[in-house]
CSV table of C-alpha atoms and ligand atoms in Angstrom, one decimal:
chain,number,residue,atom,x,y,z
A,1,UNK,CA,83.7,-47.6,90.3
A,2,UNK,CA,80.1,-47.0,88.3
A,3,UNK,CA,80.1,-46.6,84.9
A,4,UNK,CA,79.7,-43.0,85.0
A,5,UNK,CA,83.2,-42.9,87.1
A,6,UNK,CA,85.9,-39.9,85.7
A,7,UNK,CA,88.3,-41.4,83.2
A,8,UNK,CA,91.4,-39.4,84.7
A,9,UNK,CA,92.5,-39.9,88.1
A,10,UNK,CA,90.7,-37.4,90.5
A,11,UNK,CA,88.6,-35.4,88.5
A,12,UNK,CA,85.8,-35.2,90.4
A,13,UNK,CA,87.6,-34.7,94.0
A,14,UNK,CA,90.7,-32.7,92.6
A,15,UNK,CA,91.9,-29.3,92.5
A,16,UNK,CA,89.0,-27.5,91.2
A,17,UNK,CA,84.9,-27.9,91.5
A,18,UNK,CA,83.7,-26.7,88.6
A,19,UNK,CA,80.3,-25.4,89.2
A,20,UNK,CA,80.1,-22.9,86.5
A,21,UNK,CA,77.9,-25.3,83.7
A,22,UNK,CA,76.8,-29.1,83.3
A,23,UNK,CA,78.9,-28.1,80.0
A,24,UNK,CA,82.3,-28.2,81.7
A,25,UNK,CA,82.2,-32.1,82.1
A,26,UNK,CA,85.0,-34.3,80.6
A,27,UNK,CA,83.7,-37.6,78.4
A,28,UNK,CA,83.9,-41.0,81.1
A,29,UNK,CA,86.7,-43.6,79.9
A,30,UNK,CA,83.5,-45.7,79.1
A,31,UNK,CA,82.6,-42.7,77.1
A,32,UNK,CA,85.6,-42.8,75.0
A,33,UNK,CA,85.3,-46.3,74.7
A,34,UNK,CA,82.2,-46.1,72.8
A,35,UNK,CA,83.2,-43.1,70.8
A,36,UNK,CA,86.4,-45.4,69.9
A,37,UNK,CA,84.4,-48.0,68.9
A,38,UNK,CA,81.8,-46.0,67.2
A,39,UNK,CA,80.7,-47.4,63.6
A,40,UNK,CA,80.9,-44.2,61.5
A,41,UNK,CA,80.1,-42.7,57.6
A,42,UNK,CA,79.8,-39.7,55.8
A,43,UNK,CA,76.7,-38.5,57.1
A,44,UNK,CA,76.1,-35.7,54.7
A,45,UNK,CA,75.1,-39.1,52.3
A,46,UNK,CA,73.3,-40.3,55.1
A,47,UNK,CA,75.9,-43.4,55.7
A,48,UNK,CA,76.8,-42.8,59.2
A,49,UNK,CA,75.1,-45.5,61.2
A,50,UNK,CA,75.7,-44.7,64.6
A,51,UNK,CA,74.2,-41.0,64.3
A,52,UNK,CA,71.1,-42.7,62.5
A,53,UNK,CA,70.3,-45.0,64.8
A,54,UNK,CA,70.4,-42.8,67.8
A,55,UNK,CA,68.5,-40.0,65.9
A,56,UNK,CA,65.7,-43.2,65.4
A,57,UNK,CA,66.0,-44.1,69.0
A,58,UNK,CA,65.6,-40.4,70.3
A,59,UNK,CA,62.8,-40.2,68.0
A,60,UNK,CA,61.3,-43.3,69.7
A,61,UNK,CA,61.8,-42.1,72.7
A,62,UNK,CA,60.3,-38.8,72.7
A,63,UNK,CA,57.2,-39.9,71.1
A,64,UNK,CA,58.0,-38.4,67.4
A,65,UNK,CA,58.7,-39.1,64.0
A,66,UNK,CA,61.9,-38.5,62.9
A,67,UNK,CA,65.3,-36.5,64.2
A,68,UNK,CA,68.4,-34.8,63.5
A,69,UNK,CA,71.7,-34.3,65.3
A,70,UNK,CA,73.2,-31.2,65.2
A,71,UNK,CA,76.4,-29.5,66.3
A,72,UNK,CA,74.8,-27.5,69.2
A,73,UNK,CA,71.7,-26.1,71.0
A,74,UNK,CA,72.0,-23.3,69.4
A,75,UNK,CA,72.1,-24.4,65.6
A,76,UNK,CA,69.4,-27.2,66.9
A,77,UNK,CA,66.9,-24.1,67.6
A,78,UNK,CA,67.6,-21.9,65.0
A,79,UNK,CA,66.9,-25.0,62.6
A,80,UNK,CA,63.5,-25.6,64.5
A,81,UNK,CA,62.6,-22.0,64.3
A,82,UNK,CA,63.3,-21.6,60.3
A,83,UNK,CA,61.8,-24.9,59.6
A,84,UNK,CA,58.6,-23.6,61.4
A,85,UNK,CA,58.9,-19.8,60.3
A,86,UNK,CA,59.4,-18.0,57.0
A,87,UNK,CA,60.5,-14.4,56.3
A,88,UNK,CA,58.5,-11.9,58.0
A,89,UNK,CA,56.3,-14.5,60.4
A,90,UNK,CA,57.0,-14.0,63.8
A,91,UNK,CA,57.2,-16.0,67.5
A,92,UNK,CA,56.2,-16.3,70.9
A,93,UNK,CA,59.1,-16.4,73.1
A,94,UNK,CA,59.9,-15.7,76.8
A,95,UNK,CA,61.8,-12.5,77.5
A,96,UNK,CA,64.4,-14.4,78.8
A,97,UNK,CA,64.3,-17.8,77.1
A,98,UNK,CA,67.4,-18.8,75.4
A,99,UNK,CA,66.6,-19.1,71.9
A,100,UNK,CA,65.5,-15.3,72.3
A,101,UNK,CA,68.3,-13.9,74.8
A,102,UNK,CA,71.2,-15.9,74.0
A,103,UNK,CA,71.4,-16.9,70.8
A,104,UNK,CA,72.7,-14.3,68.8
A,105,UNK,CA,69.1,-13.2,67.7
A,106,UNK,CA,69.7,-16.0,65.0
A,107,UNK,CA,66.0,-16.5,64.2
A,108,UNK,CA,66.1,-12.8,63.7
A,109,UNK,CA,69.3,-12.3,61.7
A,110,UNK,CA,69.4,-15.5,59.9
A,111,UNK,CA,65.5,-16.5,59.4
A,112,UNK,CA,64.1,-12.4,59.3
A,113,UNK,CA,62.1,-14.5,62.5
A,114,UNK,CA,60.4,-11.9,64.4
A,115,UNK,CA,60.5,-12.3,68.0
A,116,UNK,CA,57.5,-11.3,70.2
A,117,UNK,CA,58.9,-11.5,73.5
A,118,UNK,CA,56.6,-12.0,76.7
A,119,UNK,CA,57.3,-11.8,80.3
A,120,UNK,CA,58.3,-15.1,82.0
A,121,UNK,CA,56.8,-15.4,85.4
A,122,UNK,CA,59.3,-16.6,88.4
A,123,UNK,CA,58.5,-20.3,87.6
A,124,UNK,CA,59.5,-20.1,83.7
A,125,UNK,CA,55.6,-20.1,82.5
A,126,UNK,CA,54.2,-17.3,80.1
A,127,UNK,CA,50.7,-16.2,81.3
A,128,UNK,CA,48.5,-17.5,79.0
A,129,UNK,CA,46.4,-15.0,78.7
A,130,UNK,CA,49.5,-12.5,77.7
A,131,UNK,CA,49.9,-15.7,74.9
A,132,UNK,CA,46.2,-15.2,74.1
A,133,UNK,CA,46.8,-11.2,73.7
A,134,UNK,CA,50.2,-11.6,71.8
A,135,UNK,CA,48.6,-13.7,68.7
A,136,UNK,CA,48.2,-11.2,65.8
A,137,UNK,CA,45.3,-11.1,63.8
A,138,UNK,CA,45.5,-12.0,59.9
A,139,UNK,CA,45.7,-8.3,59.0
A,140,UNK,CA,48.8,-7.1,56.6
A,141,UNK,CA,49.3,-4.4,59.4
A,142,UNK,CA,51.0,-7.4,61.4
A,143,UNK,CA,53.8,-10.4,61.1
A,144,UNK,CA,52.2,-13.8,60.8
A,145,UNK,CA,52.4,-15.2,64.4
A,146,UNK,CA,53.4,-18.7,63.5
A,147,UNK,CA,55.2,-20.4,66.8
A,148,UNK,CA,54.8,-20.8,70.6
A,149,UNK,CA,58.4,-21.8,72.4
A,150,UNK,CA,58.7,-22.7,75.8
A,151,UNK,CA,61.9,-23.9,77.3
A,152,UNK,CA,61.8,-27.1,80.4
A,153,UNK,CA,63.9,-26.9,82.5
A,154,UNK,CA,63.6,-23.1,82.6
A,155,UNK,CA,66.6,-21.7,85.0
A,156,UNK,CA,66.9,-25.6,86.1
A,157,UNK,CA,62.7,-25.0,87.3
A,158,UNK,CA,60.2,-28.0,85.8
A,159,UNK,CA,57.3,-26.3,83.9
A,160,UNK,CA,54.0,-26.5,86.7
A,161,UNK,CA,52.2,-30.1,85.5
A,162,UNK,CA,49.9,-29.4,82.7
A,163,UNK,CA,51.3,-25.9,81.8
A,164,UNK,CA,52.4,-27.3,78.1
A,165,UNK,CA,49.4,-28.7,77.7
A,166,UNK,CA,47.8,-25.5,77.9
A,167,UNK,CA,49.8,-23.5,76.5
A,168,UNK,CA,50.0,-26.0,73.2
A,169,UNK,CA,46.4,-26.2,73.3
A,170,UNK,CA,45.8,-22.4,73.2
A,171,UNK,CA,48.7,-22.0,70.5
A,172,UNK,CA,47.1,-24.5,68.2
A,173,UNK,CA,43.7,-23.8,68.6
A,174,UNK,CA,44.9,-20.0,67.2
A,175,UNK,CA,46.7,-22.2,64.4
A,176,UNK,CA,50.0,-21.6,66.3
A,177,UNK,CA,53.2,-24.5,65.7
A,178,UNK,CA,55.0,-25.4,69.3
A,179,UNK,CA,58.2,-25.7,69.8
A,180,UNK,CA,60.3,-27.2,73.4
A,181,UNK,CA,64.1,-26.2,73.9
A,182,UNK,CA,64.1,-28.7,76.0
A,183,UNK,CA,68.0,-28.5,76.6
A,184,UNK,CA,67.9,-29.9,80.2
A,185,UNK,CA,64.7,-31.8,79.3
A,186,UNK,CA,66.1,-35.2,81.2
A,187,UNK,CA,66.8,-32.8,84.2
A,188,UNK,CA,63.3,-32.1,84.2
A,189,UNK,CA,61.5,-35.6,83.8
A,190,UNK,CA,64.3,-37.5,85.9
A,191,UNK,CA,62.9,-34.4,88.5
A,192,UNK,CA,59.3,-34.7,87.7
A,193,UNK,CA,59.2,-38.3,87.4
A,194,UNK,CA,57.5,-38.4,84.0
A,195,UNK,CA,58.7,-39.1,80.7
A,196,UNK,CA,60.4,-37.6,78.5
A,197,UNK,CA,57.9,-38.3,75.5
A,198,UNK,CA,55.0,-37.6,78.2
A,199,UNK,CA,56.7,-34.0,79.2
A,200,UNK,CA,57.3,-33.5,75.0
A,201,UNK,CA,53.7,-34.8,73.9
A,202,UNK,CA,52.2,-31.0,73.6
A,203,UNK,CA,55.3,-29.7,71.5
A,204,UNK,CA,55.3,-30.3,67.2
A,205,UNK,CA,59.0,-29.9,67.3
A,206,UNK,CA,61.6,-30.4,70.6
A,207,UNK,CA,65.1,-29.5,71.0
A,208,UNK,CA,67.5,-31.3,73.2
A,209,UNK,CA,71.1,-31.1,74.4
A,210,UNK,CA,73.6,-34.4,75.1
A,211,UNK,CA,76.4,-32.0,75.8
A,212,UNK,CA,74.2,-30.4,79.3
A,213,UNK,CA,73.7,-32.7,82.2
A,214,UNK,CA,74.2,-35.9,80.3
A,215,UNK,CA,77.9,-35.2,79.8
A,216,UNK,CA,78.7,-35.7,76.2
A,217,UNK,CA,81.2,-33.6,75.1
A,218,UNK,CA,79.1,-32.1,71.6
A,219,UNK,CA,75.6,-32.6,70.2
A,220,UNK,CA,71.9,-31.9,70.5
A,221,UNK,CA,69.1,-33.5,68.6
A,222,UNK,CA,65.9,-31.6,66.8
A,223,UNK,CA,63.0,-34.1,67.0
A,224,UNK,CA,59.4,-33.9,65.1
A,225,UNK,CA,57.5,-34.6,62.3
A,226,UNK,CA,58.9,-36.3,59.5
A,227,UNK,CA,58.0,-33.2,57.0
A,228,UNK,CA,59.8,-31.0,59.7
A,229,UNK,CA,63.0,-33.0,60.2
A,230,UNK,CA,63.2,-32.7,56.0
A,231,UNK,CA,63.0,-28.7,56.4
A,232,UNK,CA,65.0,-28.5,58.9
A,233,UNK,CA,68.1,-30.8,57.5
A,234,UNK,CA,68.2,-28.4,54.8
A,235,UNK,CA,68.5,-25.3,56.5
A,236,UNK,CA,71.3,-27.2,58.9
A,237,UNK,CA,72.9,-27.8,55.9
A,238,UNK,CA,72.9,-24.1,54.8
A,239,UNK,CA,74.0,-22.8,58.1
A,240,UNK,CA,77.1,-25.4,58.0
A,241,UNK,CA,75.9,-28.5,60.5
A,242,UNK,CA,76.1,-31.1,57.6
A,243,UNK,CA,78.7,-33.3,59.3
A,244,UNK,CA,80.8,-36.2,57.8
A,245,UNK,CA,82.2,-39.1,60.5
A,246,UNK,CA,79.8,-38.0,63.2
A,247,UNK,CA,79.1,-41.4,64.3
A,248,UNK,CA,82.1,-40.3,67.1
A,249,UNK,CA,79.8,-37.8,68.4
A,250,UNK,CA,76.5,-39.8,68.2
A,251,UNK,CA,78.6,-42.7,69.9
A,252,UNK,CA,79.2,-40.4,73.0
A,253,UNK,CA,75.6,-39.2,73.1
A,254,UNK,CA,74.3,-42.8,72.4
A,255,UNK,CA,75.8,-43.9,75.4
A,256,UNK,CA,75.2,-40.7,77.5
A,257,UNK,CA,71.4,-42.0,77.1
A,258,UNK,CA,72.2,-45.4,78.1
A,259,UNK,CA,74.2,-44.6,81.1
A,260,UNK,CA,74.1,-40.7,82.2
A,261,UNK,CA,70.0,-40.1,82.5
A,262,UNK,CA,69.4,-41.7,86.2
A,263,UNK,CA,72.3,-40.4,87.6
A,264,UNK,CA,70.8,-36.9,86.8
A,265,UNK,CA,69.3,-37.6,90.2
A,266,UNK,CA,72.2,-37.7,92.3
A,267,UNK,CA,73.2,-34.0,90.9
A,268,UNK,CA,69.8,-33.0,92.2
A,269,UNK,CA,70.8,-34.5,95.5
A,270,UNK,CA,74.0,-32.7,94.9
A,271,UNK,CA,72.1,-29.2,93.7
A,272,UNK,CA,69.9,-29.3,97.4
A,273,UNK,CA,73.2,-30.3,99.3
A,274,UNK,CA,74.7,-27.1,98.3
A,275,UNK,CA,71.9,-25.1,98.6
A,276,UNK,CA,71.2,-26.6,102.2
A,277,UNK,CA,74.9,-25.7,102.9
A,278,UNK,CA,74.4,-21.9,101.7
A,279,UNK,CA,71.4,-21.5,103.0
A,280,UNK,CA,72.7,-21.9,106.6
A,281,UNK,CA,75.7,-19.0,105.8
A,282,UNK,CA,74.7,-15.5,107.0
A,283,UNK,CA,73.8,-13.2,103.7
A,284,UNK,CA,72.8,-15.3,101.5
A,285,UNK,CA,69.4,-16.2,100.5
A,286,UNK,CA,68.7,-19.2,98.4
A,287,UNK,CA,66.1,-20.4,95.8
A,288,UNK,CA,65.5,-24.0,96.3
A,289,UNK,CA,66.4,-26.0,93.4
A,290,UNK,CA,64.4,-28.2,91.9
A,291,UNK,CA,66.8,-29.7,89.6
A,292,UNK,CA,70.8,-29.0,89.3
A,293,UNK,CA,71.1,-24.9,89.0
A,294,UNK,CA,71.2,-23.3,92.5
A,295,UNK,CA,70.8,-19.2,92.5
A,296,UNK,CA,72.0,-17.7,95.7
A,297,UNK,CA,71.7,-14.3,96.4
A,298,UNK,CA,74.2,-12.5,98.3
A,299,UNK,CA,73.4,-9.5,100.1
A,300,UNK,CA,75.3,-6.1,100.2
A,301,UNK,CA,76.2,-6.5,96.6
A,302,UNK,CA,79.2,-8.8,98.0
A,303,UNK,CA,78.7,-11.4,94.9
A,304,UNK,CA,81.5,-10.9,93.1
A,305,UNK,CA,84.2,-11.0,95.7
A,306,UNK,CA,82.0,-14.3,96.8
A,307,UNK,CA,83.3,-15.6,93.7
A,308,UNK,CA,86.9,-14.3,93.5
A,309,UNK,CA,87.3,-16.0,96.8
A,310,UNK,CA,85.5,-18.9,96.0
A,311,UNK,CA,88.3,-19.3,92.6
A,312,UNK,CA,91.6,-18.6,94.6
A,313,UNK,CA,90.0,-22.1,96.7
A,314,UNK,CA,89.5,-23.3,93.5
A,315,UNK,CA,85.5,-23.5,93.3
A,316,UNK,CA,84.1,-21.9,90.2
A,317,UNK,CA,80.7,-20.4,89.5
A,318,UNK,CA,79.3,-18.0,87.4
A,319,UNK,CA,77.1,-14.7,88.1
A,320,UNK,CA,77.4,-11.4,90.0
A,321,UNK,CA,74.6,-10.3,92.1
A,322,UNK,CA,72.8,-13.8,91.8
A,323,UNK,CA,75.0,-16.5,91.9
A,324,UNK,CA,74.7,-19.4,89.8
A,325,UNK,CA,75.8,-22.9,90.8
A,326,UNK,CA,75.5,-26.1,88.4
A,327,UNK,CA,75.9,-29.8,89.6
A,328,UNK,CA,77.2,-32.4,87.2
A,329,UNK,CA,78.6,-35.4,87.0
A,330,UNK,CA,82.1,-34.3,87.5
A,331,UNK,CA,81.5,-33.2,90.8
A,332,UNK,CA,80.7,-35.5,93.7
A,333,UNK,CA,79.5,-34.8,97.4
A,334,UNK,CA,83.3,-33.8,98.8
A,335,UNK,CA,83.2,-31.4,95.7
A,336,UNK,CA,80.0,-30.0,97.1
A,337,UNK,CA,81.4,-29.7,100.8
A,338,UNK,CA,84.5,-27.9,99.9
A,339,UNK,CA,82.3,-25.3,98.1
A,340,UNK,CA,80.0,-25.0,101.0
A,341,UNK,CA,83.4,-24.5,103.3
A,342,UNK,CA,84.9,-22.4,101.0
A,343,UNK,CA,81.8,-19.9,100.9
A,344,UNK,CA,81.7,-20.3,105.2
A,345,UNK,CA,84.9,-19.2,105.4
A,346,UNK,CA,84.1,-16.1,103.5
A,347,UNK,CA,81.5,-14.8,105.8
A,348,UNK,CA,83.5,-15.5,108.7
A,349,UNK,CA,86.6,-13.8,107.6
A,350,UNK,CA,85.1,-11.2,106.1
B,401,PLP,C1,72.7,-24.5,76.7
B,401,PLP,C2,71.3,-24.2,76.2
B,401,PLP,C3,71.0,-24.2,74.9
B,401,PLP,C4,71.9,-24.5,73.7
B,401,PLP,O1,73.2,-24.3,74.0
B,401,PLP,P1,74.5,-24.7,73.1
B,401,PLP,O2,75.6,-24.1,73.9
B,401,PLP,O3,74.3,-24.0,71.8
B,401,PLP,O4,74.5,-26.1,72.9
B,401,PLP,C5,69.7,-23.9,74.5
B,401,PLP,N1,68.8,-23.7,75.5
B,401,PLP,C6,69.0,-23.7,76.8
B,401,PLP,C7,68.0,-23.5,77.8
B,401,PLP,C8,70.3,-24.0,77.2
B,401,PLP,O5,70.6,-24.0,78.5
């Protein structure tokens, strides 16, 4: 058994793969351990000591000042984006980055944030010269363009070495704040091989998610400057993520980091193994994955019935024409094979 080993018998090789999100995982026995053991106090008065020491050791560890747990990705972006943006400013965002497309329009509703959306080229990157193009000049005709975000892992793709750095450098020089949703951020340095803090250095403010690929069941952490943390633990506060005993929580995510970050590399293994296995099947074309998202397309607009025969054989996934398929650690190699069999026996039936 390692550490990371499912708490209830059979999880991992039982009656359904669950391929549809690193979300779906279930916390380790070891997981519960610590969460049982967790040190915890009323946060909201700063007393919880297990959330405070793991928001100084993520701070540590990302290269930064200070950070904050919060509830969610979500809340942890719309926090960054209000503590960087006022009323009326506006931000740089990919067309189909996260905190733009799947949020809610939060920054929008909640922050009168206005979005400047951009094309995202294949590999997650904004052109930089569509950046360049995109900053407004200090004229009242225009919203103040205040903020840069990028997102790594972007559709489970590592941002191209030395893109951040260059796409920081031309925000700030325009006097432009950066900001990383970095949900799957260990997916992309465990991938890369570079650190975290060397993969975050470029950003002012960084989001990250415990409850992704390192399999805690809740939390995220903002991360920046001290004066930014302050902003932004007000305006979590005022959208409801002051917490009390969350010490249970930070326990969970605590030892996520201790025990769940090198592991991220055998759902990598896990992520080419399926796409290997697809690859092979007549119909199906695959994008190579660098990390633990596989997209397969399947031709003749035969996707969804993919999928509904994929379920009744108890392998779920997500999509409709591109297919969407998410390692984690609740799935093992015998999870993978039975997907891969399951989707063969579709083409030959069929
Ligand atoms: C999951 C995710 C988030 C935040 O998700 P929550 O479900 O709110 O925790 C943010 N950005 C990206 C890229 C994500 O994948």
């Amino acid at each position: 058994m390692t550490d990371y080993a499912p708490s209830s018998g059979g999880r991992a090789t039982g009656a359904v793969v669950d391929l549809r999100s690193d979300t779906v995982t279930q916390p380790t026995a070891a997981m519960r351990e610590a969460i049982a053991r967790a040190a915890v106090g009323d946060d909201v008065f700063g007393d919880d000591p297990t959330v405070n020491a793991l928001q100084e050791r993520v701070a540590a560890l990302l290269g930064k000042e200070a950070a904050l747990f919060m509830p969610s990705g979500t809340q942890s972006n719309l926090c960054g984006l209000l503590a960087h943006c006022g009323r009326g400013d506006e931000y740089i965002v990919g067309q189909l980055a996260h905190t733009y497309r799947y949020e809610g329009g939060g920054a929008a509703v909640l922050g009168s944030i206005q979005p400047q959306p951009l094309p995202n080229q294949p590999d997650g990157t904004i052109k930089l010269d569509d950046i360049a193009a995109a900053i407004k000049p200090d004229d009242p005709h225009f919203a103040r363009t205040r903020l840069l975000a990028l997102e790594n892992t972007w559709g489970g793709n590592v941002l191209p070495t030395g893109y951040a750095e260059a796409a920081c450098d031309l925000a700030h020089s325009r006097g432009l704040a950066t900001h990383l949703d970095g949900a799957r951020l260990f997916n992309a340095a465990v991938a890369s091989g570079r650190t975290v803090a060397d993969l975050t250095r470029p950003f002012d403010s960084v989001s990250i998610c415990f409850s992704k690929g390192l399999g805690a069941p809740i939390g995220s952490m903002l991360v920046g400057s001290r004066e930014l943390i302050q902003r932004a633990h007000r305006i979590r506060k005022m959208v409801g993520g002051g917490l009390r005993q969350v010490g249970v929580l930070a326990a969970a995510a605590d030892h996520a980091l201790t025990h769940h970050v090198d592991r991220l590399a055998d759902d990598h293994t896990l992520a080419r193994r399926l796409a290997d296995g697809l690859a092979a099947l007549p119909g199906v074309t695959v994008t190579p994955p660098q990390t633990n998202i596989v997209f397969a397309q399947v031709e003749g607009g035969r996707g969804a019935a993919l999928l509904e025969h994929l379920k009744a054989r108890g392998v779920l996934a997500t999509g409709l024409i591109g297919l969407r398929f998410v390692t984690h650690l609740d799935v093992d190699a015998a999870g993978i094979d039975r997907a891969i069999a399951a989707a063969r026996e579709f083409f030959e039936k069929t």
